[in-house]
C-alpha atoms as one frame of an Amber mdcrd trajectory, in Angstrom:
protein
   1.656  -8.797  -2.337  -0.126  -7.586  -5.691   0.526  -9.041  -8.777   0.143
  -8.309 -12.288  -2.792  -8.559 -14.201  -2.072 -11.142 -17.482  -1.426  -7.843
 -19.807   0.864  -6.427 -17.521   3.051 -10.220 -16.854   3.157 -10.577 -20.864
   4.689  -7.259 -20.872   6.790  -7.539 -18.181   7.810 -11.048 -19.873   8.673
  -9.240 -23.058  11.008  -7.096 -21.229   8.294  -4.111 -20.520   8.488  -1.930
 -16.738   5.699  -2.492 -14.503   4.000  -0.138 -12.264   6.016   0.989  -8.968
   3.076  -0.316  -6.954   4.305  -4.215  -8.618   8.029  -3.531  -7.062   7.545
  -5.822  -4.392   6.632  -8.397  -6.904   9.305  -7.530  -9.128  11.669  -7.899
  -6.445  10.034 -11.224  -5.313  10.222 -12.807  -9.306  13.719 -11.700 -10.038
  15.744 -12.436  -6.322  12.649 -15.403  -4.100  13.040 -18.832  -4.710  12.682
 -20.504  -8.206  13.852 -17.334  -9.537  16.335 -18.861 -11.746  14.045 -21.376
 -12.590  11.866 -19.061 -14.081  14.845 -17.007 -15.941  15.805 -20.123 -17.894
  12.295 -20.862 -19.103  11.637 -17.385 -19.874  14.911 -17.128 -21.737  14.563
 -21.013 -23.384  10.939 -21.396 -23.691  11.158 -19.386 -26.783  14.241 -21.034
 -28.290  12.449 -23.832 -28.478  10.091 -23.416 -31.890  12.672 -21.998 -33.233
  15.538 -25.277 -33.200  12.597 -27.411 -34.104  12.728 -25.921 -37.312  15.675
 -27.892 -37.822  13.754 -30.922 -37.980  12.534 -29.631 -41.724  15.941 -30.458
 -43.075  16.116 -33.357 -44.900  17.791 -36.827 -43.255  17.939 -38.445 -40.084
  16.687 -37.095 -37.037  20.004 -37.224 -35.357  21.512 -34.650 -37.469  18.641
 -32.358 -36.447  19.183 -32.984 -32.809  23.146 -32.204 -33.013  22.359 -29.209
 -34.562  19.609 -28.463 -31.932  22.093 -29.462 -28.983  24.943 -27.357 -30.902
  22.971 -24.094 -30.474  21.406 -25.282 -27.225  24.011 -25.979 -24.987  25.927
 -22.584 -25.218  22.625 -20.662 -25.093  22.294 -22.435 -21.864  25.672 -21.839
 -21.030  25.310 -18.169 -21.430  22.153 -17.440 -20.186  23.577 -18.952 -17.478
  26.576 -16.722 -16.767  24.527 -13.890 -17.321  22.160 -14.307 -14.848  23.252
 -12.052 -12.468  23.627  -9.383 -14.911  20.417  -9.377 -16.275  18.788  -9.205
 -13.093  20.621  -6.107 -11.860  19.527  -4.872 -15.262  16.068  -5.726 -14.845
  16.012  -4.404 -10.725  17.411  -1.102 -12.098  14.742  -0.730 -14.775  12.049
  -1.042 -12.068  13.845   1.520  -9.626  15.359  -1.025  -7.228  18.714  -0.853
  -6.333  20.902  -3.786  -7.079  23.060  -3.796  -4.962  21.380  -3.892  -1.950
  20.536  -7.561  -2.542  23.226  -9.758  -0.927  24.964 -12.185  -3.958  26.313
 -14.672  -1.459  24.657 -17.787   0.005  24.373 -17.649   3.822  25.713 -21.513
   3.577  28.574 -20.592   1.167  29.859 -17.981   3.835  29.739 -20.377   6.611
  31.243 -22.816   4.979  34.128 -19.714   3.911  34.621 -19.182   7.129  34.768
 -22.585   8.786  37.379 -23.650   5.728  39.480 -20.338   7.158  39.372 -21.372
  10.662  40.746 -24.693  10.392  43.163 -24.397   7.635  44.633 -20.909   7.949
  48.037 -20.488   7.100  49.852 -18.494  10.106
């Protein structure tokens, strides 16, 4: 699989389209393993710099980390929930289609359809 040179990753990280000969990598960053791992730190990386600036205001430290944690956690919490929308959003700006890439966990459908078998209603 080819991947992208440094100048094309900082673009793609900025929310730039990469070559169609980088699909398969594409496809590999935004649906393979660790892919919401990477999501997250791409999204909160930057936050970071940013909520330290509230460690200028004067008084204790707590204060500063409330204030951190109050625009932290629903950032999370959001970024979160839109996971799988941003990645349909960032397979369709590359030219792959979304929806071919299943959204369900093999284990979660087993599990579906052993909880179905042994306590249908009839």
């Amino acid at each position: 699989m080819k991947t992208p040179t440094f100048r094309q990753r900082l673009r793609y990280d900025l929310g730039g389209v990469l070559p169609t000969d980088l699909q398969d990598w594409v496809l590999h960053e935004l649906t393979g393993p660790g892919s919401t791992a990477r999501y997250l730190a791409r999204f909160l990386v930057p936050l970071v710099p940013v909520l330290m600036l509230f460690l200028l205001f004067p008084g204790p430290n707590w204060i500063a980390g409330l204030m951190m944690l109050l625009i932290f956690i629903p950032v999370v919490y959001f970024a979160s929930g839109l996971h799988l929308v941003y990645r349909a959003f960032r397979l369709g700006q590359h030219g792959i289609d979304a929806s071919s890439i299943p959204r369900t966990i093999p284990s979660a459908e087993r599990d579906r359809e052993t909880y179905e078998a042994n306590y249908r209603h009839q």
